[in-house]
XYZ file of C-alpha atoms in Angstrom:
770
model
C 19.836 -19.525 1.995
C 23.009 -17.737 3.042
C 24.183 -19.194 6.371
C 26.696 -16.407 7.094
C 24.525 -13.337 6.971
C 25.689 -11.210 9.917
C 28.757 -9.117 9.130
C 30.471 -5.851 9.875
C 28.390 -2.705 10.041
C 29.524 0.411 8.203
C 31.513 2.720 10.457
C 29.521 5.676 9.123
C 26.659 6.356 6.744
C 27.620 7.571 3.294
C 31.328 7.570 2.474
C 33.048 5.043 0.262
C 30.391 2.436 1.010
C 27.772 4.687 -0.572
C 29.925 5.328 -3.636
C 30.615 1.613 -4.029
C 26.895 0.888 -3.752
C 26.125 3.551 -6.377
C 28.576 1.939 -8.781
C 27.109 -1.485 -8.146
C 23.586 -0.278 -8.830
C 24.584 1.483 -12.041
C 26.342 -1.656 -13.287
C 23.345 -3.839 -12.438
C 21.087 -1.549 -14.466
C 22.886 -2.726 -17.603
C 23.549 0.846 -18.731
C 26.015 2.436 -16.289
C 27.057 5.377 -18.491
C 23.465 6.346 -19.218
C 22.664 5.974 -15.538
C 25.570 8.180 -14.508
C 24.586 10.901 -16.990
C 21.016 10.663 -15.800
C 22.001 11.199 -12.165
C 23.662 14.511 -13.037
C 20.185 15.837 -13.883
C 18.550 14.568 -10.679
C 17.069 17.397 -8.583
C 18.543 19.990 -10.930
C 16.567 22.981 -12.282
C 16.620 21.615 -15.836
C 16.226 17.968 -14.876
C 13.869 15.604 -13.093
C 12.824 15.273 -9.496
C 14.305 12.156 -7.923
C 11.608 9.451 -7.728
C 12.804 8.579 -4.238
C 12.238 10.655 -1.116
C 10.619 14.056 -0.601
C 13.561 15.885 1.025
C 13.911 19.457 -0.188
C 16.426 20.834 -2.679
C 18.844 23.603 -1.626
C 18.755 27.131 -3.046
C 22.208 26.809 -4.581
C 22.584 23.195 -5.602
C 25.920 21.554 -6.246
C 26.812 19.817 -9.480
C 25.068 16.758 -8.090
C 22.118 16.689 -5.715
C 21.467 13.009 -5.214
C 22.207 10.295 -2.697
C 22.856 6.575 -2.708
C 19.187 5.724 -2.555
C 18.474 8.186 -5.350
C 20.942 6.260 -7.520
C 19.178 3.037 -6.593
C 15.780 4.491 -7.515
C 16.956 5.871 -10.839
C 18.949 2.741 -11.756
C 15.925 0.622 -10.882
C 13.800 2.704 -13.246
C 16.388 3.166 -16.005
C 17.360 -0.517 -16.211
C 17.842 -2.102 -19.633
C 15.936 -5.210 -18.551
C 12.464 -5.591 -20.053
C 9.373 -7.523 -19.023
C 8.012 -8.049 -22.529
C 4.920 -9.976 -23.631
C 7.256 -12.935 -24.135
C 8.173 -12.807 -20.436
C 4.532 -12.853 -19.375
C 3.724 -15.624 -21.854
C 6.538 -17.764 -20.452
C 5.508 -17.455 -16.794
C 2.075 -18.068 -15.306
C 0.845 -15.803 -12.555
C 0.977 -18.794 -10.205
C 4.676 -19.266 -11.003
C 5.459 -15.566 -10.596
C 3.872 -15.525 -7.132
C 6.689 -17.771 -5.920
C 9.263 -15.047 -6.616
C 10.323 -12.622 -3.914
C 9.657 -8.909 -4.355
C 13.298 -8.472 -5.301
C 13.320 -11.309 -7.837
C 10.076 -10.212 -9.456
C 11.087 -6.609 -10.098
C 14.498 -7.693 -11.413
C 12.705 -8.650 -14.629
C 12.678 -5.005 -15.643
C 10.337 -2.515 -17.240
C 6.948 -3.573 -18.570
C 6.798 -2.738 -22.269
C 3.154 -3.277 -23.309
C -0.296 -2.945 -21.756
C -1.326 -6.392 -20.541
C -4.628 -8.119 -19.795
C -4.975 -11.199 -17.591
C -6.181 -14.371 -19.289
C -7.629 -16.676 -16.653
C -7.668 -19.772 -18.841
C -3.892 -19.727 -19.398
C -3.142 -17.954 -16.095
C -0.943 -15.474 -17.971
C -0.964 -11.803 -18.867
C -1.327 -11.160 -22.589
C -0.840 -7.945 -24.600
C -3.821 -5.733 -25.266
C -4.277 -2.551 -27.293
C -4.531 0.629 -25.255
C -7.917 1.585 -26.731
C -9.309 -1.876 -25.965
C -8.039 -1.733 -22.388
C -9.575 1.705 -21.811
C -12.884 0.668 -23.349
C -13.209 -2.479 -21.234
C -12.224 -0.679 -18.033
C -14.752 2.051 -18.790
C -17.509 -0.470 -19.519
C -16.948 -2.284 -16.214
C -16.854 0.932 -14.195
C -20.034 2.196 -15.884
C -21.678 -1.143 -15.188
C -21.262 -0.920 -11.417
C -24.395 -0.413 -9.336
C -22.761 2.649 -7.752
C -19.537 4.628 -8.246
C -18.854 3.922 -4.569
C -18.193 0.294 -5.524
C -14.834 1.353 -7.021
C -11.613 2.150 -5.131
C -9.048 4.546 -6.624
C -5.613 4.209 -4.995
C -2.751 6.690 -5.412
C 0.971 6.205 -4.814
C 3.176 9.089 -3.719
C 5.172 8.918 -6.951
C 2.323 10.367 -9.038
C 2.843 13.962 -10.190
C 0.586 16.870 -9.238
C -0.828 16.866 -12.765
C -1.633 13.133 -12.787
C -3.092 13.235 -9.279
C -5.275 16.271 -10.003
C -6.626 14.734 -13.202
C -7.223 11.448 -11.333
C -9.251 13.060 -8.555
C -11.197 15.126 -11.098
C -12.126 12.030 -13.104
C -13.123 10.071 -10.007
C -15.301 12.879 -8.638
C -17.032 13.362 -11.987
C -17.544 9.580 -11.945
C -19.220 10.112 -8.575
C -17.178 8.962 -5.564
C -14.617 10.146 -2.996
C -13.065 6.691 -2.562
C -9.380 7.684 -2.484
C -7.343 5.169 -0.506
C -3.894 6.729 -0.605
C -0.388 5.796 0.486
C -0.442 8.703 2.961
C -3.130 6.785 4.891
C -0.389 4.314 5.803
C 2.366 6.727 6.788
C 1.886 10.405 7.754
C -1.894 10.575 8.200
C -1.395 11.131 11.931
C 0.856 14.102 11.189
C -1.829 15.735 9.080
C -4.562 15.105 11.653
C -2.504 16.156 14.665
C -1.012 19.267 13.092
C -4.352 20.482 11.770
C -5.727 20.262 15.293
C -2.696 21.981 16.818
C -1.727 24.678 14.308
C -4.456 24.650 11.663
C -2.444 23.153 8.789
C -1.426 19.531 8.257
C 2.071 20.247 6.956
C 5.455 21.126 8.388
C 6.307 24.769 9.040
C 10.012 24.850 8.136
C 12.054 25.557 5.037
C 15.333 23.855 4.239
C 17.140 27.081 5.145
C 15.868 26.783 8.719
C 18.222 23.851 9.251
C 21.090 26.302 8.690
C 19.865 28.512 11.558
C 18.659 26.064 14.209
C 20.490 25.856 17.536
C 19.085 22.377 18.163
C 17.323 19.748 16.053
C 15.252 17.050 17.746
C 14.976 13.935 15.541
C 12.230 11.536 16.617
C 11.357 8.142 15.170
C 13.150 8.344 11.855
C 16.191 6.934 10.076
C 17.348 9.453 7.454
C 20.441 7.413 6.559
C 18.179 4.955 4.733
C 14.884 6.752 4.199
C 16.002 10.239 3.074
C 19.828 10.287 2.993
C 20.143 13.842 1.651
C 18.844 15.002 5.021
C 22.141 13.807 6.519
C 23.967 16.521 4.574
C 21.896 19.174 6.346
C 22.249 17.470 9.728
C 26.015 17.229 9.210
C 26.267 20.931 8.410
C 24.244 21.739 11.503
C 26.454 19.523 13.677
C 29.646 21.030 12.249
C 28.568 24.565 13.133
C 27.758 23.490 16.697
C 24.014 22.827 16.649
C 22.906 20.093 19.025
C 21.148 17.128 17.439
C 19.038 15.153 19.889
C 17.853 11.762 18.651
C 15.033 9.643 20.056
C 15.028 6.274 18.283
C 14.666 2.750 19.699
C 17.405 1.416 17.425
C 20.939 2.713 17.039
C 20.964 3.810 13.405
C 24.326 4.424 11.764
C 23.205 7.491 9.827
C 22.169 9.247 13.028
C 25.498 8.426 14.651
C 28.075 9.308 11.996
C 28.020 10.457 8.359
C 30.758 10.783 5.757
C 29.688 13.202 3.021
C 30.715 11.872 -0.429
C 30.911 15.491 -1.619
C 33.545 16.379 1.002
C 36.773 15.448 -0.776
C 38.974 15.905 2.296
C 36.754 13.780 4.512
C 36.606 11.078 1.871
C 40.362 11.179 1.283
C 41.116 10.617 4.958
C 38.309 8.123 5.529
C 36.814 10.417 8.119
C 33.265 11.102 9.183
C 31.264 13.584 11.233
C 29.386 12.813 14.418
C 25.706 13.597 13.909
C 23.853 13.060 17.197
C 25.084 15.008 20.186
C 22.588 13.043 22.303
C 21.098 9.649 21.421
C 18.223 8.227 23.473
C 16.554 4.845 22.877
C 12.937 4.838 24.050
C 10.889 1.659 23.973
C 8.494 1.285 21.046
C 5.595 3.691 21.502
C 7.312 5.549 24.325
C 7.916 8.819 22.484
C 4.845 10.609 23.831
C 5.956 9.879 27.392
C 9.483 11.055 26.585
C 8.233 14.358 25.153
C 5.902 14.861 28.101
C 8.830 14.231 30.377
C 10.765 17.027 28.665
C 7.803 19.366 29.133
C 7.639 18.353 32.796
C 11.319 19.229 33.179
C 10.724 22.580 31.452
C 7.827 23.450 33.755
C 9.983 22.485 36.751
C 12.759 24.774 35.506
C 10.186 27.545 35.104
C 8.916 27.033 38.658
C 12.497 27.176 39.924
C 13.181 30.390 37.984
C 10.022 31.974 39.380
C 10.971 31.010 42.931
C 14.348 32.702 42.465
C 12.849 35.785 40.838
C 14.639 34.938 37.594
C 13.113 35.363 34.093
C 10.729 32.647 33.001
C 12.104 29.947 30.712
C 8.801 29.975 28.792
C 8.067 32.336 25.909
C 5.116 34.063 27.554
C 4.813 36.662 24.805
C 4.194 33.875 22.267
C 2.026 31.855 24.655
C -0.196 34.773 25.617
C -0.714 36.097 22.093
C -0.809 32.897 20.076
C -1.758 29.914 22.242
C -4.856 28.435 23.837
C -4.993 25.748 26.535
C -1.635 26.209 28.299
C -3.118 26.077 31.808
C -4.904 22.785 31.149
C -1.802 21.296 29.584
C 0.383 22.315 32.509
C -2.113 20.702 34.874
C -2.021 17.468 32.843
C 1.782 17.429 32.844
C 1.962 18.049 36.589
C -0.472 15.176 37.118
C 1.793 12.794 35.157
C 4.299 11.163 37.497
C 7.928 10.576 36.704
C 7.482 6.872 37.405
C 4.754 6.704 34.753
C 6.930 8.619 32.278
C 9.990 6.454 32.908
C 8.086 3.171 32.678
C 6.301 4.084 29.460
C 9.215 5.774 27.689
C 11.851 3.281 28.764
C 14.142 6.224 29.526
C 15.382 7.470 32.886
C 14.392 10.820 34.340
C 18.038 11.859 34.073
C 18.112 11.151 30.324
C 14.894 13.060 29.718
C 16.066 16.030 31.779
C 19.319 16.031 29.811
C 17.349 16.342 26.560
C 15.173 19.080 28.073
C 18.310 20.990 29.056
C 19.339 21.124 25.389
C 15.935 22.545 24.504
C 16.147 25.159 27.254
C 19.596 26.292 26.149
C 18.529 26.746 22.502
C 16.766 29.794 21.099
C 15.786 28.158 17.804
C 14.669 24.514 17.707
C 13.385 22.247 14.922
C 11.537 19.040 15.737
C 11.448 16.494 12.926
C 9.866 13.033 12.802
C 8.705 10.229 10.531
C 6.898 6.901 10.743
C 8.451 5.843 14.031
C 6.024 8.388 15.455
C 3.028 7.989 13.141
C 2.373 4.216 13.112
C 1.083 3.665 16.648
C -2.385 3.616 18.221
C -1.652 6.934 19.948
C 0.221 8.682 17.126
C -2.095 11.708 16.907
C -1.755 12.452 20.664
C 2.028 12.021 20.296
C 2.154 14.629 17.532
C -0.026 16.931 19.607
C 2.471 16.440 22.454
C 5.348 17.388 20.143
C 3.474 20.551 19.166
C 2.833 21.338 22.856
C 6.540 20.985 23.558
C 7.431 23.341 20.714
C 4.850 25.949 21.782
C 6.433 26.341 25.217
C 9.346 28.408 23.935
C 7.758 29.829 20.796
C 9.544 27.492 18.387
C 7.080 27.912 15.541
C 6.989 30.828 13.137
C 10.534 32.105 13.509
C 13.726 31.440 11.529
C 15.551 28.257 12.469
C 12.584 26.745 14.275
C 9.481 24.735 13.542
C 7.755 21.413 13.031
C 9.058 19.125 10.277
C 7.312 15.833 9.472
C 9.526 14.247 6.811
C 7.408 12.633 4.103
C 8.326 9.454 2.335
C 7.714 9.173 -1.403
C 8.643 12.132 -3.573
C 5.166 13.619 -4.071
C 2.992 12.099 -1.385
C 2.451 15.586 0.072
C 1.684 17.101 -3.334
C -0.915 14.455 -4.147
C -2.860 15.376 -1.020
C -2.494 19.095 -1.792
C -4.109 18.735 -5.238
C -7.107 16.756 -4.050
C -6.281 13.108 -3.297
C -8.324 13.025 -0.130
C -11.218 10.797 0.870
C -12.497 13.628 3.081
C -12.362 16.678 0.788
C -13.272 20.078 2.166
C -16.477 21.749 1.030
C -14.409 24.694 -0.196
C -12.417 22.444 -2.538
C -15.519 20.721 -3.891
C -17.208 24.107 -4.360
C -14.198 25.265 -6.389
C -14.295 22.145 -8.585
C -17.995 22.586 -9.245
C -17.517 26.222 -10.189
C -14.554 25.498 -12.471
C -15.956 22.454 -14.286
C -19.725 22.727 -13.940
C -20.618 19.367 -12.389
C -22.030 18.237 -9.054
C -19.294 16.724 -6.909
C -20.005 13.883 -4.455
C -20.113 15.134 -0.865
C -20.056 11.917 1.171
C -16.701 10.966 2.590
C -15.056 8.064 0.797
C -12.792 5.180 1.761
C -9.249 5.350 3.054
C -6.956 2.321 2.717
C -8.362 0.285 5.592
C -11.966 1.080 4.667
C -11.254 0.123 1.046
C -9.866 -3.251 2.106
C -12.876 -3.767 4.351
C -15.206 -2.988 1.439
C -13.373 -5.491 -0.754
C -13.671 -8.163 1.920
C -17.381 -7.647 2.538
C -18.134 -7.499 -1.190
C -19.290 -3.890 -1.363
C -16.251 -2.918 -3.454
C -16.070 -4.406 -6.946
C -13.222 -2.559 -8.683
C -9.733 -1.290 -7.863
C -7.500 1.054 -9.859
C -3.992 1.725 -8.570
C -2.150 4.814 -9.812
C 1.327 3.482 -9.086
C 2.571 1.698 -6.004
C 2.280 -1.891 -4.839
C -0.952 -1.802 -2.871
C -1.115 -5.446 -1.875
C 2.416 -5.452 -0.421
C 2.285 -2.014 1.190
C -0.886 -2.742 3.135
C -1.221 -4.751 6.373
C -2.608 -8.263 6.833
C -1.150 -9.562 3.561
C -3.180 -12.786 3.397
C -6.495 -10.959 3.843
C -5.565 -8.322 1.265
C -4.710 -11.007 -1.294
C -8.110 -12.566 -0.713
C -9.755 -9.158 -1.051
C -8.017 -8.291 -4.337
C -8.835 -11.612 -5.972
C -12.522 -11.193 -5.165
C -12.908 -8.044 -7.294
C -14.602 -7.749 -10.661
C -11.831 -5.438 -11.950
C -8.231 -4.738 -10.952
C -6.092 -2.186 -12.816
C -2.484 -1.401 -11.909
C -0.641 1.518 -13.506
C 3.020 0.639 -13.065
C 6.537 0.578 -14.478
C 7.630 -2.909 -13.314
C 5.867 -6.122 -12.341
C 5.054 -6.394 -8.640
C 3.018 -8.687 -6.431
C -0.144 -6.601 -6.648
C -0.309 -7.631 -10.321
C -0.361 -11.280 -9.276
C -3.659 -10.983 -7.400
C -5.906 -10.404 -10.419
C -9.615 -9.839 -10.153
C -12.092 -11.315 -12.596
C -10.761 -8.851 -15.198
C -7.265 -7.460 -14.661
C -4.950 -5.072 -16.479
C -1.365 -3.892 -16.070
C -0.960 -0.499 -17.738
C 2.714 0.464 -18.130
C 3.610 4.128 -17.711
C 6.585 6.384 -18.286
C 9.051 6.761 -15.441
C 10.046 10.048 -13.830
C 13.370 10.016 -15.714
C 11.821 9.593 -19.184
C 10.904 12.152 -21.824
C 7.164 12.765 -22.063
C 6.225 14.168 -25.503
C 2.851 15.555 -26.490
C 1.250 15.315 -29.945
C 3.375 18.251 -31.222
C 6.587 16.543 -30.122
C 7.103 18.957 -27.222
C 8.520 17.719 -23.924
C 6.044 17.966 -21.061
C 6.938 19.053 -17.534
C 5.231 17.771 -14.394
C 5.457 19.175 -10.891
C 5.892 17.809 -7.374
C 5.823 19.148 -3.805
C 8.531 18.277 -1.277
C 8.396 18.033 2.525
C 9.043 21.777 2.824
C 6.031 22.687 0.625
C 8.270 23.699 -2.277
C 6.631 23.017 -5.660
C 9.043 22.511 -8.548
C 9.137 21.120 -12.052
C 10.402 17.771 -13.274
C 11.238 16.845 -16.877
C 12.588 13.463 -17.924
C 15.712 13.215 -20.061
C 15.875 9.538 -21.083
C 14.117 7.911 -24.017
C 11.158 5.770 -22.889
C 11.812 2.130 -22.086
C 9.280 1.184 -24.779
C 7.455 3.042 -27.571
C 4.226 1.542 -26.195
C 4.351 3.418 -22.875
C 2.002 6.253 -21.970
C 2.375 8.871 -19.271
C 0.365 8.566 -16.074
C -1.603 11.617 -17.193
C -2.432 10.041 -20.567
C -3.507 6.764 -18.932
C -5.789 8.548 -16.464
C -7.218 10.612 -19.329
C -7.824 7.479 -21.399
C -9.709 5.723 -18.594
C -11.673 8.896 -17.840
C -12.688 9.388 -21.482
C -13.921 5.787 -21.701
C -15.803 6.033 -18.394
C -17.376 9.503 -18.108
C -16.945 10.866 -21.639
C -15.794 14.375 -22.478
C -18.947 16.432 -21.986
C -17.575 17.996 -18.778
C -13.830 17.831 -19.448
C -11.830 17.455 -22.646
C -9.470 14.806 -21.300
C -7.432 14.550 -24.500
C -6.809 18.292 -24.479
C -5.564 18.247 -20.893
C -3.357 15.205 -21.510
C -1.790 16.967 -24.493
C -0.843 20.100 -22.560
C -0.082 19.878 -18.853
C -0.092 23.673 -18.583
C -3.886 23.462 -19.001
C -4.077 21.122 -16.022
C -1.982 23.529 -13.975
C -4.295 26.386 -14.957
C -7.198 24.407 -13.493
C -5.178 23.710 -10.329
C -4.491 27.449 -10.061
C -8.205 28.187 -10.361
C -9.322 25.684 -7.713
C -6.567 25.451 -5.070
C -5.211 28.389 -3.014
C -1.492 29.104 -3.284
C -1.037 28.185 -6.961
C -1.465 31.656 -8.481
C 0.613 32.106 -11.649
C 1.456 28.397 -11.453
C 2.930 27.912 -14.927
C 5.196 30.945 -14.648
C 6.458 30.311 -11.122
C 7.132 26.659 -11.907
C 9.877 27.744 -14.328
C 11.944 29.275 -11.505
C 14.991 27.114 -10.652
C 13.592 26.017 -7.282
C 9.956 26.479 -8.121
C 7.915 28.228 -5.453
C 6.757 27.843 -1.878
C 3.164 27.140 -0.897
C 2.423 29.532 1.938
C 2.042 27.906 5.348
C -0.113 30.131 7.554
C 1.183 28.606 10.785
C 4.748 29.497 9.784
C 3.518 33.112 9.812
C 1.801 32.577 13.173
C -1.643 32.572 11.648
C -3.705 29.747 13.110
C -6.616 28.247 11.173
C -8.019 26.488 14.240
C -11.471 26.875 15.817
C -10.006 29.153 18.518
C -7.885 31.086 16.037
C -4.816 30.165 18.082
C -2.229 27.414 18.332
C -3.929 24.862 20.527
C -2.452 22.811 23.354
C -3.748 19.257 23.875
C -4.117 17.885 27.410
C -4.497 14.214 26.491
C -3.397 11.699 29.099
C -0.618 9.284 28.249
C -1.826 5.933 26.891
C -2.905 3.588 29.648
C -0.403 1.103 28.276
C 1.817 0.897 25.227
C 2.425 -2.408 23.474
C 5.787 -2.943 25.167
C 4.117 -2.480 28.570
C 1.318 -4.878 27.620
C 3.847 -7.442 26.460
C 5.664 -7.272 29.774
C 2.397 -7.580 31.717
C 1.188 -10.502 29.597
C 4.464 -12.291 30.142
C 4.090 -12.061 33.933
C 0.423 -13.067 33.833
C 1.022 -15.989 31.476
C 3.666 -17.767 33.506
C 6.684 -16.529 31.599
C 5.502 -16.780 27.976
C 7.644 -14.169 26.209
C 5.914 -11.472 24.198
C 7.496 -8.501 22.458
C 6.603 -5.249 20.719
C 7.560 -5.497 17.017
C 8.152 -2.659 14.576
C 8.607 -3.029 10.830
C 11.046 -0.829 8.916
C 13.128 -0.631 5.752
C 16.393 -2.280 4.932
C 19.074 0.012 3.531
C 18.685 -1.723 0.135
C 15.014 -0.815 -0.078
C 12.563 2.032 -0.663
C 9.003 1.409 0.454
C 8.056 -1.976 -1.045
C 10.780 -1.831 -3.709
C 13.779 -3.980 -2.799
C 16.981 -3.005 -4.628
C 19.220 -5.640 -3.053
C 19.561 -8.013 -0.114
C 22.119 -6.154 2.006
C 21.687 -3.805 4.943
C 25.260 -2.749 5.549
C 24.353 -0.055 8.089
C 22.950 -2.815 10.338
C 25.482 -5.477 9.303
C 23.055 -7.897 7.628
C 23.974 -9.318 4.209
C 22.075 -11.427 1.682
C 19.095 -11.924 3.974
C 15.810 -10.142 4.659
C 13.881 -12.533 6.893
C 15.457 -11.355 10.138
C 14.372 -10.201 13.601
C 16.550 -7.694 15.443
C 16.481 -8.382 19.194
C 18.394 -7.345 22.325
C 21.105 -9.885 23.325
C 19.643 -10.291 26.819
C 16.241 -11.124 25.295
C 17.973 -13.701 23.119
C 19.517 -15.235 26.207
C 16.126 -15.238 27.960
C 14.738 -17.198 25.004
C 17.713 -19.566 25.183
C 18.498 -18.587 21.586
C 21.428 -17.199 19.600
C 21.913 -15.002 16.546
C 21.115 -17.004 13.437
C 18.570 -19.277 15.082
C 15.444 -19.815 13.039
C 12.138 -18.676 14.404
C 8.473 -18.320 13.464
C 6.985 -14.966 14.432
C 3.419 -15.141 15.751
C 1.100 -12.134 15.979
C -0.639 -11.947 19.363
C -3.749 -10.046 18.263
C -6.981 -11.351 19.701
C -9.375 -11.528 16.747
C -9.318 -15.249 16.042
C -7.123 -14.949 12.929
C -3.794 -16.801 12.867
C -0.966 -14.605 11.596
C 2.471 -16.207 11.340
C 5.655 -15.151 9.556
C 7.634 -18.335 9.072
C 11.362 -19.064 9.105
C 12.952 -15.814 10.235
C 16.358 -15.549 11.893
C 17.420 -13.716 15.017
C 19.997 -10.922 14.874
C 21.420 -9.666 18.163
C 21.189 -5.864 18.113
C 21.264 -2.670 20.159
C 17.523 -2.238 20.736
C 15.590 -1.797 24.010
C 14.638 -4.975 25.828
C 11.130 -6.049 24.989
C 11.244 -4.376 21.572
C 12.104 -6.180 18.317
C 12.239 -5.126 14.665
C 12.272 -6.509 11.136
C 11.690 -5.613 7.490
C 8.465 -4.998 5.647
C 6.810 -6.082 3.412
C 7.826 -9.539 4.619
C 6.379 -8.857 8.096
C 3.209 -7.085 6.949
C 1.444 -10.432 7.290
C 1.566 -9.818 11.054
C -0.009 -6.331 11.032
C -3.740 -6.718 11.813
C -6.262 -4.740 9.797
C -8.151 -4.186 13.038
C -5.281 -2.384 14.747
C -5.155 1.210 13.555
C -4.246 4.601 14.940
C -6.912 6.508 16.832
C -8.170 9.362 14.608
C -5.642 8.538 11.843
C -6.726 4.989 10.869
C -3.083 4.255 10.075
C -1.929 0.627 10.513
C 0.064 0.207 13.725
C 3.140 -1.168 11.999
C 5.436 0.098 14.770
C 3.635 -1.605 17.653
C 2.662 -5.223 16.942
C 2.442 -7.709 19.787
C 4.335 -10.898 18.872
C 5.780 -14.057 20.321
C 8.283 -16.530 18.899
C 8.268 -20.219 18.145
C 11.785 -21.549 17.851
C 12.893 -25.008 16.785
C 13.566 -25.700 20.472
C 10.086 -24.599 21.569
C 8.145 -26.185 18.660
């Protein structure tokens, strides 16, 4: 293990460090020239959609529309390394489990469909038709379709996801555990309650018109770096950017745009945040309520002076319901309660509110720092309340903007990956295809894991992703996966989910987003995706497939469907051979997709109408709806402080998990996090220096991290190392998936059922305290 792992942090996000990292990744792929040519087609009208994040593409793109993490994603996929049958024959599953996520995926692209052989503990090649037939036989042999779980990763295209949900519903279940259950589920739930639609209301162009942008609980420098270009442009024209984030993140402080030749030449950078506030973990709802309290106070003061109201009463009167109750709830919330829960001072909160009051057009944008808490849905409702006060929804340069993670996680939900489908959608499917769709709600991720553990689930099929490493409570999930009768993983590279085989297990290798997908006539097929701004656009690969034995995700889904439910309802082979036919079915069953195949050919695709952006509210009251929910009685950081006092000084902390800069979701591209100054090491805990001193510890000390969740299960992450960092006292942070072992299955967001990966109660066992 590297003993010197704490080094210098980058002075700014992007810049020469990003270019150097891009070059390193291209060289590691083994085919740097091919990789470089490939990147020139990323996010271009005649190219492929980047398999990384879901940030939108501009109207007039430059010659290159990609970022450092896009290069990492494409290089990772376009590598020359191959995990052939010889690789799997050489290494038992038991041996492969000892590899880290990084080491395992370094072995490259899987070249053949593989079936697990329990006697030799190895994966062995299998013919596609044999794999489909055996999978179909096992699924048909289940006592009920509800005994199968059908997982979807956000990298699946609209076409693959639609065909997947169609197959599963014809099979007879709504069991759709989905990656969105673990990230932005709270956004969908909260926004549907507040504005009638579970998506953001802004377009990319709104960032060019906003007077202020409030950025809550997100780190675009690592998670969606192209967003920094838009934030930089906003900052340069004078827009205020107000950040609420527990940790000082380099990308939110300064950014050097690699496309700005002058800035690069002089080694300069642009300041991003005009105001940077560091709430304690889980304190965002209190901080937003504090801003609303300051706004109401300013309104009272204006009224007393006979001055115009600071509220947008025209918007509030015509479009909103529940303002009086909300104002009463805010007035009843004391400043001492707000300060204690947020970890911010009244002065800081009033300073942020002053920016809001001085701005005519405001965007509020957030990510998983908001959505992975017990009270995430009320927090998102509070954000919507705050934006209602001055009419910042449904006008240019203003709106709500949850920034999604994987490139098509929003599109998958749009085309039917939903364990709680609407009756209208099921009615449309029945009319289009002539079958009776299941009406009972199915399983989300946590319910699926619970069903595996109690034995009521017997089969799992994963359309992409790394389910076992993305989910919480890693040890329990491994036990759950191994107990199944069937596990099937559709993937491009080996990952740890493949190493938890059920009684019968398959790895089915698929084409990557960058690869050419030919139909039986030799014509290149185009898929489509939806970004965070509800823009739907096409994606066509340009590279030759990593192996002649690969099939597209669509073809694999069609093959399993044909073997399981037959073709009496749907001609799966016909749909797999012409994706335009799939899109015609989407057009017929989902609103907003009229003339799908024609509009998809436009350079930027087309926008799915958002009624709330037009001030049309699909809520029970027919209006945008205020929520008057009280603040949480206690957040985890408050509980930790209370427990410490009650337990005679035993130190407890609120832990959040997040990504390293050399990582995207569970995929680890390297072992450095240069924006945070950590190199060659991932098992780290970021902690305030005063908390280190309280523990009588120093940076680099080794520590076991213990989950303090009272359910009788021991959860320990062993042999981590402290890193002194600028983070609020009482809050700590570290990387997933390594720390997912500490996230309890029983701790999930109210109404969202999302794991609380940003608020885990932990303590530490150091060598000195052992």
